[in-house]
mmCIF file of C-alpha atoms in Angstrom:
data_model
loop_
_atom_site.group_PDB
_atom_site.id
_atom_site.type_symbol
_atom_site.label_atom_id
_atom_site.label_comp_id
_atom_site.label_asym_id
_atom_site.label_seq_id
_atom_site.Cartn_x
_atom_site.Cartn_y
_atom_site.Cartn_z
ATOM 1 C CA UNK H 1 37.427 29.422 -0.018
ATOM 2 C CA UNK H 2 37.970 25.496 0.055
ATOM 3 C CA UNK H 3 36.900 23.624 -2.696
ATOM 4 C CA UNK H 4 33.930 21.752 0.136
ATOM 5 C CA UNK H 5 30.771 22.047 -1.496
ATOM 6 C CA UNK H 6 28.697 25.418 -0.654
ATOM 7 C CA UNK H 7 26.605 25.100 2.076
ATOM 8 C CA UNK H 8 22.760 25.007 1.310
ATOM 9 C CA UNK H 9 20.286 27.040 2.755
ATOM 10 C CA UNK H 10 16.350 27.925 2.043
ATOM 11 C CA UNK H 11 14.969 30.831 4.048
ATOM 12 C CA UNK H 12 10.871 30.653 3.498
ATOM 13 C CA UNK H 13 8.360 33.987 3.427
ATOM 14 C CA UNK H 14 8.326 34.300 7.506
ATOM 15 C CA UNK H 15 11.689 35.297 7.461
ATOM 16 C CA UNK H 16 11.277 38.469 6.029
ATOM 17 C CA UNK H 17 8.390 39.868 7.988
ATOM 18 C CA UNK H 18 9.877 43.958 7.232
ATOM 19 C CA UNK H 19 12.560 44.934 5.024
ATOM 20 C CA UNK H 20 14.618 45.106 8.169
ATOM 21 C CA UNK H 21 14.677 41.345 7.808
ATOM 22 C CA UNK H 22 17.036 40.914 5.096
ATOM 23 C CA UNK H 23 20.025 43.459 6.730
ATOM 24 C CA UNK H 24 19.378 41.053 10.190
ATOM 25 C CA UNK H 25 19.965 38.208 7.764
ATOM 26 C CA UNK H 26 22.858 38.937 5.703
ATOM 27 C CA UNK H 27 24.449 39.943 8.906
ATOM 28 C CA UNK H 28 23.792 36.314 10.101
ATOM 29 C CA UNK H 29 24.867 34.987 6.494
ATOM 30 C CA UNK H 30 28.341 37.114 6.547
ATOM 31 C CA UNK H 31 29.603 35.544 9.886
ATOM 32 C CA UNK H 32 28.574 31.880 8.509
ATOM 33 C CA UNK H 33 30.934 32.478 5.370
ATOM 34 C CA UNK H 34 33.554 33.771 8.247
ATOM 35 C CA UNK H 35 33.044 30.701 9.692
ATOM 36 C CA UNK H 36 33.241 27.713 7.257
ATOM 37 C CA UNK H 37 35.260 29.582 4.904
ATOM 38 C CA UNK H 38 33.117 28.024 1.587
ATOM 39 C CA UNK H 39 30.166 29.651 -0.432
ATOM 40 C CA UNK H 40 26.422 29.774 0.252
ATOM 41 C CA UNK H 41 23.620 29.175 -1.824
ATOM 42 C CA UNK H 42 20.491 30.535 -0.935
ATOM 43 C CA UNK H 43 16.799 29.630 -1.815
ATOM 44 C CA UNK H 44 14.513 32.624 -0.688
ATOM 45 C CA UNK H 45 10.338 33.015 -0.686
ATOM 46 C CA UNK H 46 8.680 36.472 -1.061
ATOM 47 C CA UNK H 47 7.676 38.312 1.910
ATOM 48 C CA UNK H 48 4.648 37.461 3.471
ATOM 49 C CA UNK H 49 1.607 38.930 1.196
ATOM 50 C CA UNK H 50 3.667 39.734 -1.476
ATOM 51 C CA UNK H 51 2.928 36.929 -3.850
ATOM 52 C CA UNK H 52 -0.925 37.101 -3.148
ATOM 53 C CA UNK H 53 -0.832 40.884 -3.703
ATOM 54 C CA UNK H 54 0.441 40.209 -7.223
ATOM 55 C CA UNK H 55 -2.285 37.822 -7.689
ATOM 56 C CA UNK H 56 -4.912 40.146 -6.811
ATOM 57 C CA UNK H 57 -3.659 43.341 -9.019
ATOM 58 C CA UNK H 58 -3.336 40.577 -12.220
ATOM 59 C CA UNK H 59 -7.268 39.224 -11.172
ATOM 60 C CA UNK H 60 -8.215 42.753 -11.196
ATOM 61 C CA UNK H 61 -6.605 43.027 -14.955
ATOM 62 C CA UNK H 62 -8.021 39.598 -16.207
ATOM 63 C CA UNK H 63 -10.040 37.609 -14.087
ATOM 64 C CA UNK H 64 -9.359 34.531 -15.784
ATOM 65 C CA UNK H 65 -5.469 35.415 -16.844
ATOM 66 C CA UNK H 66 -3.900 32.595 -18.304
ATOM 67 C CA UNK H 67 -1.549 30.390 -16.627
ATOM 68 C CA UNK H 68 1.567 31.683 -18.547
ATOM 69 C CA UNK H 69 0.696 35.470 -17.200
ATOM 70 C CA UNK H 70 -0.075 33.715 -13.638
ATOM 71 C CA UNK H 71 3.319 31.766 -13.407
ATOM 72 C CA UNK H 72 5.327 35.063 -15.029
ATOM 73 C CA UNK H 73 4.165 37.424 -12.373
ATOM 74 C CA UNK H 74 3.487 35.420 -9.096
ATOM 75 C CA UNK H 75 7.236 34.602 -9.379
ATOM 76 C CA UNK H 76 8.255 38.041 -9.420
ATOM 77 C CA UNK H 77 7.636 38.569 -5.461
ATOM 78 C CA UNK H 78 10.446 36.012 -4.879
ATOM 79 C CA UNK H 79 12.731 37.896 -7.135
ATOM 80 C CA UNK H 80 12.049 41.071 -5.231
ATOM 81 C CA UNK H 81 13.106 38.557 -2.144
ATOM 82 C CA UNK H 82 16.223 37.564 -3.715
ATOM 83 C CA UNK H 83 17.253 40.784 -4.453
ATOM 84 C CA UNK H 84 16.695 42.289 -1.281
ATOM 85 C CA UNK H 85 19.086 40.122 0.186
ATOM 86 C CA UNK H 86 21.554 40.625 -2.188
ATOM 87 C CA UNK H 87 21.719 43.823 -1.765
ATOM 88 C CA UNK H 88 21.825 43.537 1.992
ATOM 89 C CA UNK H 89 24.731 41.621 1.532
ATOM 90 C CA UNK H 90 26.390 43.906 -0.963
ATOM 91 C CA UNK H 91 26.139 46.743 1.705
ATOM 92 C CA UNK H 92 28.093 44.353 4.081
ATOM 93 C CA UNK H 93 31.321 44.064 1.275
ATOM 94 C CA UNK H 94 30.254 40.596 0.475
ATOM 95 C CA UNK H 95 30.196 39.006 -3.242
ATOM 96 C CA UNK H 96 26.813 38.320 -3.816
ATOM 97 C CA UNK H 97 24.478 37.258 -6.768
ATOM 98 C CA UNK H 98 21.023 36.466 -8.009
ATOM 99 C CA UNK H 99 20.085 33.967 -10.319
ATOM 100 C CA UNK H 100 16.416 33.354 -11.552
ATOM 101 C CA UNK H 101 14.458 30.326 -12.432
ATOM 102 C CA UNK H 102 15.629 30.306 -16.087
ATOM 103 C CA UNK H 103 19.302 31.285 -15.165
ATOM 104 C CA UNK H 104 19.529 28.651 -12.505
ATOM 105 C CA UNK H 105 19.660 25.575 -14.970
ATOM 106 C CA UNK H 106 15.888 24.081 -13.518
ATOM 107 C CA UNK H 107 13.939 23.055 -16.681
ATOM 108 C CA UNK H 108 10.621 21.594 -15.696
ATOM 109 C CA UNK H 109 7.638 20.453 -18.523
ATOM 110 C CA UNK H 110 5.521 22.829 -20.254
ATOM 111 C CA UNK H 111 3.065 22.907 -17.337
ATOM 112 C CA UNK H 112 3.182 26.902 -16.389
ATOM 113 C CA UNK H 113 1.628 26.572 -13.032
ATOM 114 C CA UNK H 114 2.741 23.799 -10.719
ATOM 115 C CA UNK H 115 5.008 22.379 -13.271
ATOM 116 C CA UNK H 116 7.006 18.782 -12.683
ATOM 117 C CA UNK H 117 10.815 19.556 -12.218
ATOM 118 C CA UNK H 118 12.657 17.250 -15.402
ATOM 119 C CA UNK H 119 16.432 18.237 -15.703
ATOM 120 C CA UNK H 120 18.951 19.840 -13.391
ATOM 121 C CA UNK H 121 22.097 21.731 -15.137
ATOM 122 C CA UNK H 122 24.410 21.881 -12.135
ATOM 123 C CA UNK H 123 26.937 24.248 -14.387
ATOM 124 C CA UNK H 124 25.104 27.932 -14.189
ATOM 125 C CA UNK H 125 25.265 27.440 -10.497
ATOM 126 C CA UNK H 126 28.316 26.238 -9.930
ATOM 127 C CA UNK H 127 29.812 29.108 -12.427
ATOM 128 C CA UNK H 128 28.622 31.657 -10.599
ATOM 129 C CA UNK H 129 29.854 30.381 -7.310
ATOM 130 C CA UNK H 130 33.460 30.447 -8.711
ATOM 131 C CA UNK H 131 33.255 34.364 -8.650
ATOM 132 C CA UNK H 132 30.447 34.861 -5.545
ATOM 133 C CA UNK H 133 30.504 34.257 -1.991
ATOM 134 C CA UNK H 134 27.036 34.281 -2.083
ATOM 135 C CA UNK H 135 24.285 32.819 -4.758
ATOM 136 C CA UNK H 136 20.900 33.543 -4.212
ATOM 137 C CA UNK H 137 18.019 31.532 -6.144
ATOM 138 C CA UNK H 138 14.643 32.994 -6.099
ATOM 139 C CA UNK H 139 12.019 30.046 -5.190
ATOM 140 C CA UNK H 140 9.662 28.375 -7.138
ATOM 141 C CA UNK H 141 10.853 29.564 -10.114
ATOM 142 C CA UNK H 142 12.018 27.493 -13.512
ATOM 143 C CA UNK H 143 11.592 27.412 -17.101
ATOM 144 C CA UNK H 144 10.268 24.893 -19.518
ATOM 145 C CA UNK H 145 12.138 23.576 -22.290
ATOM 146 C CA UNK H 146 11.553 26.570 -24.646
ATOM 147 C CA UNK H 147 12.887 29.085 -21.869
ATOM 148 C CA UNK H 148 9.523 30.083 -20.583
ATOM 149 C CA UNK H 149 8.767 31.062 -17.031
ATOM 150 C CA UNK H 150 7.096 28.099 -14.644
ATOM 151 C CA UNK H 151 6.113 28.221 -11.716
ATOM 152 C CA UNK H 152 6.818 24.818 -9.538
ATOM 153 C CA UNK H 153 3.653 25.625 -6.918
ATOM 154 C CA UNK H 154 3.175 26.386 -3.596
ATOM 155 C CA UNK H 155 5.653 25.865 -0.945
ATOM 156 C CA UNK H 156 8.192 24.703 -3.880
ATOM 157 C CA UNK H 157 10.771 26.903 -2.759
ATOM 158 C CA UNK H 158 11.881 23.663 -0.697
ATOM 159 C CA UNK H 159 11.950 22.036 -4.139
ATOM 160 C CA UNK H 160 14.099 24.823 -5.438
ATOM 161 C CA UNK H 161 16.629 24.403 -2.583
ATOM 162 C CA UNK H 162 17.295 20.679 -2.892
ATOM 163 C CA UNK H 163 17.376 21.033 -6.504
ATOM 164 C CA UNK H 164 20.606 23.578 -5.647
ATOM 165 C CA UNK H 165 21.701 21.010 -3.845
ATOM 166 C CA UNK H 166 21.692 18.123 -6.300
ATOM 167 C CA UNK H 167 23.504 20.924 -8.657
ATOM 168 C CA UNK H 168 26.434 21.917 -6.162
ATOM 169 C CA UNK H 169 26.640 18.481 -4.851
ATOM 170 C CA UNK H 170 25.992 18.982 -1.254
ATOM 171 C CA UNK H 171 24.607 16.279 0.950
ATOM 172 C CA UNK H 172 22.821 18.303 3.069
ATOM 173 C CA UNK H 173 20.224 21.594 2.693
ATOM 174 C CA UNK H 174 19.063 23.071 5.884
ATOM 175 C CA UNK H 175 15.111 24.390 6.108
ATOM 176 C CA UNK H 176 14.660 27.626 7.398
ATOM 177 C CA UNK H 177 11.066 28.546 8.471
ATOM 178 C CA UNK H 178 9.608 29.825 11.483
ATOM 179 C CA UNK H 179 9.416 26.731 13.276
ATOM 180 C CA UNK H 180 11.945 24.524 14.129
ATOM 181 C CA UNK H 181 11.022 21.510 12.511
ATOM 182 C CA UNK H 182 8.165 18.978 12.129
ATOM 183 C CA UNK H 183 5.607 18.362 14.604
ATOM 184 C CA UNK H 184 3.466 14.917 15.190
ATOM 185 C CA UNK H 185 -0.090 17.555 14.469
ATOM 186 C CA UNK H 186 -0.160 20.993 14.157
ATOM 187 C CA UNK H 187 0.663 22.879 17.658
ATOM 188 C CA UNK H 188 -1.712 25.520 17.108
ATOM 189 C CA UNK H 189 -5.017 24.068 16.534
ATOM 190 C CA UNK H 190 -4.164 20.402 18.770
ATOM 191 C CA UNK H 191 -2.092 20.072 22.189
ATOM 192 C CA UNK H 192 -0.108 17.774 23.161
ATOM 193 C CA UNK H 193 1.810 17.664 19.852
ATOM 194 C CA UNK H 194 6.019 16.757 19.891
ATOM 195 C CA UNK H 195 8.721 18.007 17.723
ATOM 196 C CA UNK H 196 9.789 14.437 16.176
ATOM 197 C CA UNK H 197 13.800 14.729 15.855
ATOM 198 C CA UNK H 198 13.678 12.150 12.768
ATOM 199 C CA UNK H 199 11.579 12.067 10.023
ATOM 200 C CA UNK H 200 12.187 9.492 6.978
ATOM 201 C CA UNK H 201 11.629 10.327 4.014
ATOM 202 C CA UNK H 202 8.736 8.715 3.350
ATOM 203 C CA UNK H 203 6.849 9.988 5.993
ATOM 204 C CA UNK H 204 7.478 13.651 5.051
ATOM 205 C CA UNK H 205 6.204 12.993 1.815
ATOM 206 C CA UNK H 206 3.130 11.104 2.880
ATOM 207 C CA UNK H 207 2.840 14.276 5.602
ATOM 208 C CA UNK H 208 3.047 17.055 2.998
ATOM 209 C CA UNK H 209 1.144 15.191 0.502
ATOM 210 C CA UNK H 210 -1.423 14.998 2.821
ATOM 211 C CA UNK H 211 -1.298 18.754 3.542
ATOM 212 C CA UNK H 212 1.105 19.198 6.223
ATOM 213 C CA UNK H 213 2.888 22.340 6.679
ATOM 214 C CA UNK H 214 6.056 20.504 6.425
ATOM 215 C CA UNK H 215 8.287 20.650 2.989
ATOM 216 C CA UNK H 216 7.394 20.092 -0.250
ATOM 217 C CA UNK H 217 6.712 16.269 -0.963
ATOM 218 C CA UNK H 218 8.383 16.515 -4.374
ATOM 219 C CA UNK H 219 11.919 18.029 -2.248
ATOM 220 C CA UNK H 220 12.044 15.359 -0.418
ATOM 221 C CA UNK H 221 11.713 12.384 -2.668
ATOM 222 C CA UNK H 222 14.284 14.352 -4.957
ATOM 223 C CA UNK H 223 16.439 14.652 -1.648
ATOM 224 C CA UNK H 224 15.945 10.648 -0.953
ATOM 225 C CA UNK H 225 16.965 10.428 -4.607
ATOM 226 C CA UNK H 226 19.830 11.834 -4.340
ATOM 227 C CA UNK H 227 20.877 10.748 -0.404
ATOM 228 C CA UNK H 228 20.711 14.443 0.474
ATOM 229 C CA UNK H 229 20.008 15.106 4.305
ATOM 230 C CA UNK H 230 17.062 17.735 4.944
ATOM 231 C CA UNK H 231 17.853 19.875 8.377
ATOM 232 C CA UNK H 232 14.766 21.462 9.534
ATOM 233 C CA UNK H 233 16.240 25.152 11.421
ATOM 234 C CA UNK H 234 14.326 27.687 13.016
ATOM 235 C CA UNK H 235 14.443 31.056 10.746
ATOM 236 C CA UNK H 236 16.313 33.439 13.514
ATOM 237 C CA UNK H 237 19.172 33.050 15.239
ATOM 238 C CA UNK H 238 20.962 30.790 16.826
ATOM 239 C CA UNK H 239 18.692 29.289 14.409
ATOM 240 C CA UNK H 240 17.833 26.183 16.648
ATOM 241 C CA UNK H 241 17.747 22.612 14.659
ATOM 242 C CA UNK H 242 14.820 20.753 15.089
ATOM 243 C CA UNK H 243 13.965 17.769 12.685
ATOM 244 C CA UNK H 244 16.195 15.658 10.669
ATOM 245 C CA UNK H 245 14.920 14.197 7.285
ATOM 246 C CA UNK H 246 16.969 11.245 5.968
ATOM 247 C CA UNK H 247 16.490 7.526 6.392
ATOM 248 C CA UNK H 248 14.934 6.080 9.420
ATOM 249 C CA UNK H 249 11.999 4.526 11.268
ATOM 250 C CA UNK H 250 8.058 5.346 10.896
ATOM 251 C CA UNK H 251 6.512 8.808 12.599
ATOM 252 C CA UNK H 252 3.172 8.755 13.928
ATOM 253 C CA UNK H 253 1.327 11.875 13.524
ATOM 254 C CA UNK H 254 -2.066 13.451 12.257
ATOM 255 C CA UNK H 255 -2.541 16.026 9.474
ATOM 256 C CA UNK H 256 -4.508 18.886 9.673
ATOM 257 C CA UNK H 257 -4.775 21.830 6.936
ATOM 258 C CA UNK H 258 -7.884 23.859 7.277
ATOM 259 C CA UNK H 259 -7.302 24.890 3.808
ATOM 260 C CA UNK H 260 -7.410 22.099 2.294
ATOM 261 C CA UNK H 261 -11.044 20.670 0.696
ATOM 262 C CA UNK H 262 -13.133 17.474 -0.040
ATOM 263 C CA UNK H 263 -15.188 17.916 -3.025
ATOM 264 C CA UNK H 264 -18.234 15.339 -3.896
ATOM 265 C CA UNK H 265 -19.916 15.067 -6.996
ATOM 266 C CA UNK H 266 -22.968 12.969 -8.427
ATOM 267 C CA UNK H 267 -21.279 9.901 -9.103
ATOM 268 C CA UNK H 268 -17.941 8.176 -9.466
ATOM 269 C CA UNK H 269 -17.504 8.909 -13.153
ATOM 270 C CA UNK H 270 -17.927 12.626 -12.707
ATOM 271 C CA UNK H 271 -15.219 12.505 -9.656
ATOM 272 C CA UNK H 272 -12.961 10.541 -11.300
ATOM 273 C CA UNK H 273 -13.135 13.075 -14.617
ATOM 274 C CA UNK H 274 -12.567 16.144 -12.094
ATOM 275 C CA UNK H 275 -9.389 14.292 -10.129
ATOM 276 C CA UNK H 276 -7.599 13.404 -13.603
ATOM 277 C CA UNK H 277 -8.575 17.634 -14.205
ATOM 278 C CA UNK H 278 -6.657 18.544 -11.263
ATOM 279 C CA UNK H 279 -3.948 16.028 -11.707
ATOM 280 C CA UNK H 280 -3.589 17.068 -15.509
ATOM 281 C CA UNK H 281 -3.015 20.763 -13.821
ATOM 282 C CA UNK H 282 -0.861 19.731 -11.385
ATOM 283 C CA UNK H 283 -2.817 19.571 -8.054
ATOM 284 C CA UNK H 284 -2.344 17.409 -5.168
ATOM 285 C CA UNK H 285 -5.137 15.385 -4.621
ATOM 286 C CA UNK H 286 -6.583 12.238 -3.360
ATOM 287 C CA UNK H 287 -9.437 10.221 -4.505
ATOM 288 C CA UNK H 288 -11.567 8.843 -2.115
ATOM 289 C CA UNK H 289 -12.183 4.812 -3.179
ATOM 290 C CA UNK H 290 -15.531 4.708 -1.187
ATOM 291 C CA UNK H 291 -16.912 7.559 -2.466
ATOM 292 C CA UNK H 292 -17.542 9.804 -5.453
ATOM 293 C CA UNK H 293 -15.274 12.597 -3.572
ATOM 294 C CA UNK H 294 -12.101 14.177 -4.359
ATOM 295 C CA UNK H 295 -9.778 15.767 -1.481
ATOM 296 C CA UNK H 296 -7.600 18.575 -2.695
ATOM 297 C CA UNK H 297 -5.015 19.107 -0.415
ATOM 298 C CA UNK H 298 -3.147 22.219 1.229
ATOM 299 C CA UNK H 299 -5.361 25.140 -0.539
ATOM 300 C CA UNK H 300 -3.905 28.171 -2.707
ATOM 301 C CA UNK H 301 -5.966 26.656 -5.952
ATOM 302 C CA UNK H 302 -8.854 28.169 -7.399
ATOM 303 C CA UNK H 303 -10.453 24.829 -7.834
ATOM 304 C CA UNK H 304 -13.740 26.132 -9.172
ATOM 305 C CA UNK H 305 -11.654 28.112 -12.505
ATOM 306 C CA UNK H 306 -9.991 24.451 -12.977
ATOM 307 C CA UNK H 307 -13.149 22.463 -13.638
ATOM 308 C CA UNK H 308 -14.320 25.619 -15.565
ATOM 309 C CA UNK H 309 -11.122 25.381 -17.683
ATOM 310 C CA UNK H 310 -12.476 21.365 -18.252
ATOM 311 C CA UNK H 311 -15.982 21.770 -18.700
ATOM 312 C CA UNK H 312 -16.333 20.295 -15.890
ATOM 313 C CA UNK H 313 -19.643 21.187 -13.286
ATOM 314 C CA UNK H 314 -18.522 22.065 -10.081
ATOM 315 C CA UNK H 315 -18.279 19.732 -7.271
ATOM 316 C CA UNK H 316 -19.555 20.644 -3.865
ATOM 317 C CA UNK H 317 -18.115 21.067 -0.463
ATOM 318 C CA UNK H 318 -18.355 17.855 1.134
ATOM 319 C CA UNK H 319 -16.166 18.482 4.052
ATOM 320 C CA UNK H 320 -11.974 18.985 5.151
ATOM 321 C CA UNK H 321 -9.799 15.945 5.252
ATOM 322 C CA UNK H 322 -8.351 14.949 8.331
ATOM 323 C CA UNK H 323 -5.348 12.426 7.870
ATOM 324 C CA UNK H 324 -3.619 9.932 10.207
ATOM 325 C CA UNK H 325 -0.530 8.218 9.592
ATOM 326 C CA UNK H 326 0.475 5.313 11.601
ATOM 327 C CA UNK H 327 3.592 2.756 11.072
ATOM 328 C CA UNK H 328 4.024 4.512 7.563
ATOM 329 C CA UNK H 329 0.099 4.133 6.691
ATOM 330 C CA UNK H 330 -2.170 6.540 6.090
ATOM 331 C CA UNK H 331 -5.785 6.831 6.285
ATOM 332 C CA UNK H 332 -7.913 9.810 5.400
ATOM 333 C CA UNK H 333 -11.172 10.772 7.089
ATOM 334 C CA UNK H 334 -13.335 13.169 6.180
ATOM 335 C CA UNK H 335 -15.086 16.428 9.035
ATOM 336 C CA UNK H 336 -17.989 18.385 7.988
ATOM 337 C CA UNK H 337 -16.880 21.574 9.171
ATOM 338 C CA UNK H 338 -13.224 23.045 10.335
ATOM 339 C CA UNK H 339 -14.800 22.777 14.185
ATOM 340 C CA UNK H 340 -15.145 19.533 13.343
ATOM 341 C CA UNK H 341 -11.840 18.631 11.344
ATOM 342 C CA UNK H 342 -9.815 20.359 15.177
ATOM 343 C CA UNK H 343 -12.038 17.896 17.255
ATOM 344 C CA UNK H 344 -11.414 14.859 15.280
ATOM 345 C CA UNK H 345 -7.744 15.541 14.652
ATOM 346 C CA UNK H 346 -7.297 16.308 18.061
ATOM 347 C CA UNK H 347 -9.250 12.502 18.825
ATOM 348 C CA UNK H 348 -6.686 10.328 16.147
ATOM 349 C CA UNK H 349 -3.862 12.344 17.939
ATOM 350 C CA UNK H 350 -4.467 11.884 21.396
ATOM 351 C CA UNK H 351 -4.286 8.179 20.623
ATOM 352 C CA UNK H 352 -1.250 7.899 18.442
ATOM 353 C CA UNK H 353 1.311 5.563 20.019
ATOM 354 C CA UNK H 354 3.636 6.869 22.656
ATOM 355 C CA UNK H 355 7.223 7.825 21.285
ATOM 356 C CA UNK H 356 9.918 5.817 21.580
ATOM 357 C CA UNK H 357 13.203 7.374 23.541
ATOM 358 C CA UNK H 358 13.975 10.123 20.588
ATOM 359 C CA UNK H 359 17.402 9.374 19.049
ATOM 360 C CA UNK H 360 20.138 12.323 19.417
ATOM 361 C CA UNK H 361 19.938 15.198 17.004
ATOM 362 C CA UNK H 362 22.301 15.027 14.039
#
């Protein structure tokens, strides 16, 4: 091995749709190390179900569990990941390892469930690539400062990975997921969409903060922190490139998550006491200005046990948020129904702006 720094690599839940999956990958893994001739550290998800399965047995135990239990065990279906892999690997004569959220040096605040990512020890990583060809970091997982399981939220295995890469020092960590990068709407509910080849970093985080299924908006502002390149691959060999997240010019494109929400409630006062709830839990949400509504974004939240946990009433469903970003604005409108939200986002896109001649794929 050269002393280059190990190449970075996050493999999401898609990846591993039977156990099949991980022998396919490590096969794909062993030639890489043949080829570069440095390390690999890999960020892995569960396989698809997994983590929702967990959360149903626990909801059967406790139906209001407390976040502690809920950020110990919905972590666990990544570790099952992580090991998989490894083991996959061992069977192929490679050196491999697993470290966990409170082995891998992430300490985030005391905030069990989507907790905020505060220090990054690059030295239990880069110990255990001394001795390993291959590290492999289960997802979303971290401690606090007291070495208790948390949970960074959904999609945050993207956080994970750039967080490895801040540790090893690499300046790039390549996205694997199972498509090949970001598009300008989602293909499957609008046509005409594009695979845009550049992406700066503050579009992707105005894109996944407004609920695109891109990457997590906290990985990329820690990637523009740190001047780390995001490479957007399809999950299965030759595991085509497709977007490249770094610096650059505005995207145009229009967001579309049927999961996510827009609450209203009686009055501004009562919104504004059930955004600073979900904030203070670690939601992403917006708060609409004209109106006593709140938009929580990108879905997997049990919004109603939230307000329950604040005394707060319940809002009720005023719609789904439909977003359009243009020249690095964004502006969120509001459909009644999911019909709806496809028909209107499928409107904003059809009159975005006409690319400009794509630049060439780094």
């Amino acid at each position: 091995m050269t002393a280059a720094a190990p190449v970075v690599l996050k493999f999401g839940g898609s990846s591993f749709t039977e156990p099949a999956a991980y022998g396919e990958l490590a096969r794909a893994l062993s030639a890489r190390l043949d080829a570069e001739r440095r390390p690999l550290a890999i960020v892995v998800s569960a396989m698809p179900g997994e983590t929702e399965r967990l959360r149903e047995r626990l909801h059967e135990v406790d139906p209001h569990p407390s976040d502690d239990r809920v950020a110990g065990l919905l972590t666990l279906a990544d570790t099952v990941s992580a090991q998989l892999l490894t083991a996959a690997l061992h069977r192929l004569g490679r050196t491999a390892t697993v470290l966990a959220g409170h082995q891998a040096g992430f300490t985030t605040d005391e905030t069990f469930m989507w907790a905020r990512l505060e220090h990054i020890a690059p030295e239990p990583l880069r110990q255990a690539l001394t001795g390993h060809q291959v590290v492999v970091v289960p997802g979303g997982q971290a401690a606090d400062g007291r070495g208790r399981p948390t949970w960074l939220g959904k999609n945050s295995s993207d956080l994970s990975a750039v967080a490895v890469a801040v540790a090893v020092g690499a300046g790039r960590c390549e996205i694997h997921s199972d498509v090949e990068g970001i598009y300008s709407c989602d293909p499957n509910k609008v046509t005409g969409t594009r695979l845009l080849e550049r992406v700066s970093y503050g579009d992707a985080a105005a894109m996944s903060r407004q609920g695109a299924k891109v990457l997590h908006h906290r990985a990329v502002r820690l990637a523009e922190q740190h001047g780390i390149a995001l490479v957007c691959r399809h999950n299965q060999a030759p595991f085509t490139p497709g977007t490249v997240i770094g610096t650059g010019g505005p995207a145009d494109a229009v967001v579309l998550n049927l999961r996510s929400l827009v609450l209203g409630y009686p009055d501004h006062a009562a919104a504004d006491r059930a955004h600073r709830a979900f904030r203070a839990d670690g939601l992403d949400t917006v708060r609409l200005d004209d109106s006593p509504r709140v938009a929580l974004i990108g879905g997997y939240v049990d919004h109603e046990e939230s307000q329950r946990r604040h005394g707060l009433a319940p809002g009720h469903l005023a719609g789904i948020p439909v977003t359009e970003i243009r020249n690095g604005r964004t502006t969120l409108h509001v459909a009644a129904d999911e019909d709806a939200a496809v028909r209107l986002a499928q409107k904003l896109h059809d009159h975005l702006p006409s690319p400009a001649t794509a630049p060439p794929t780094v």
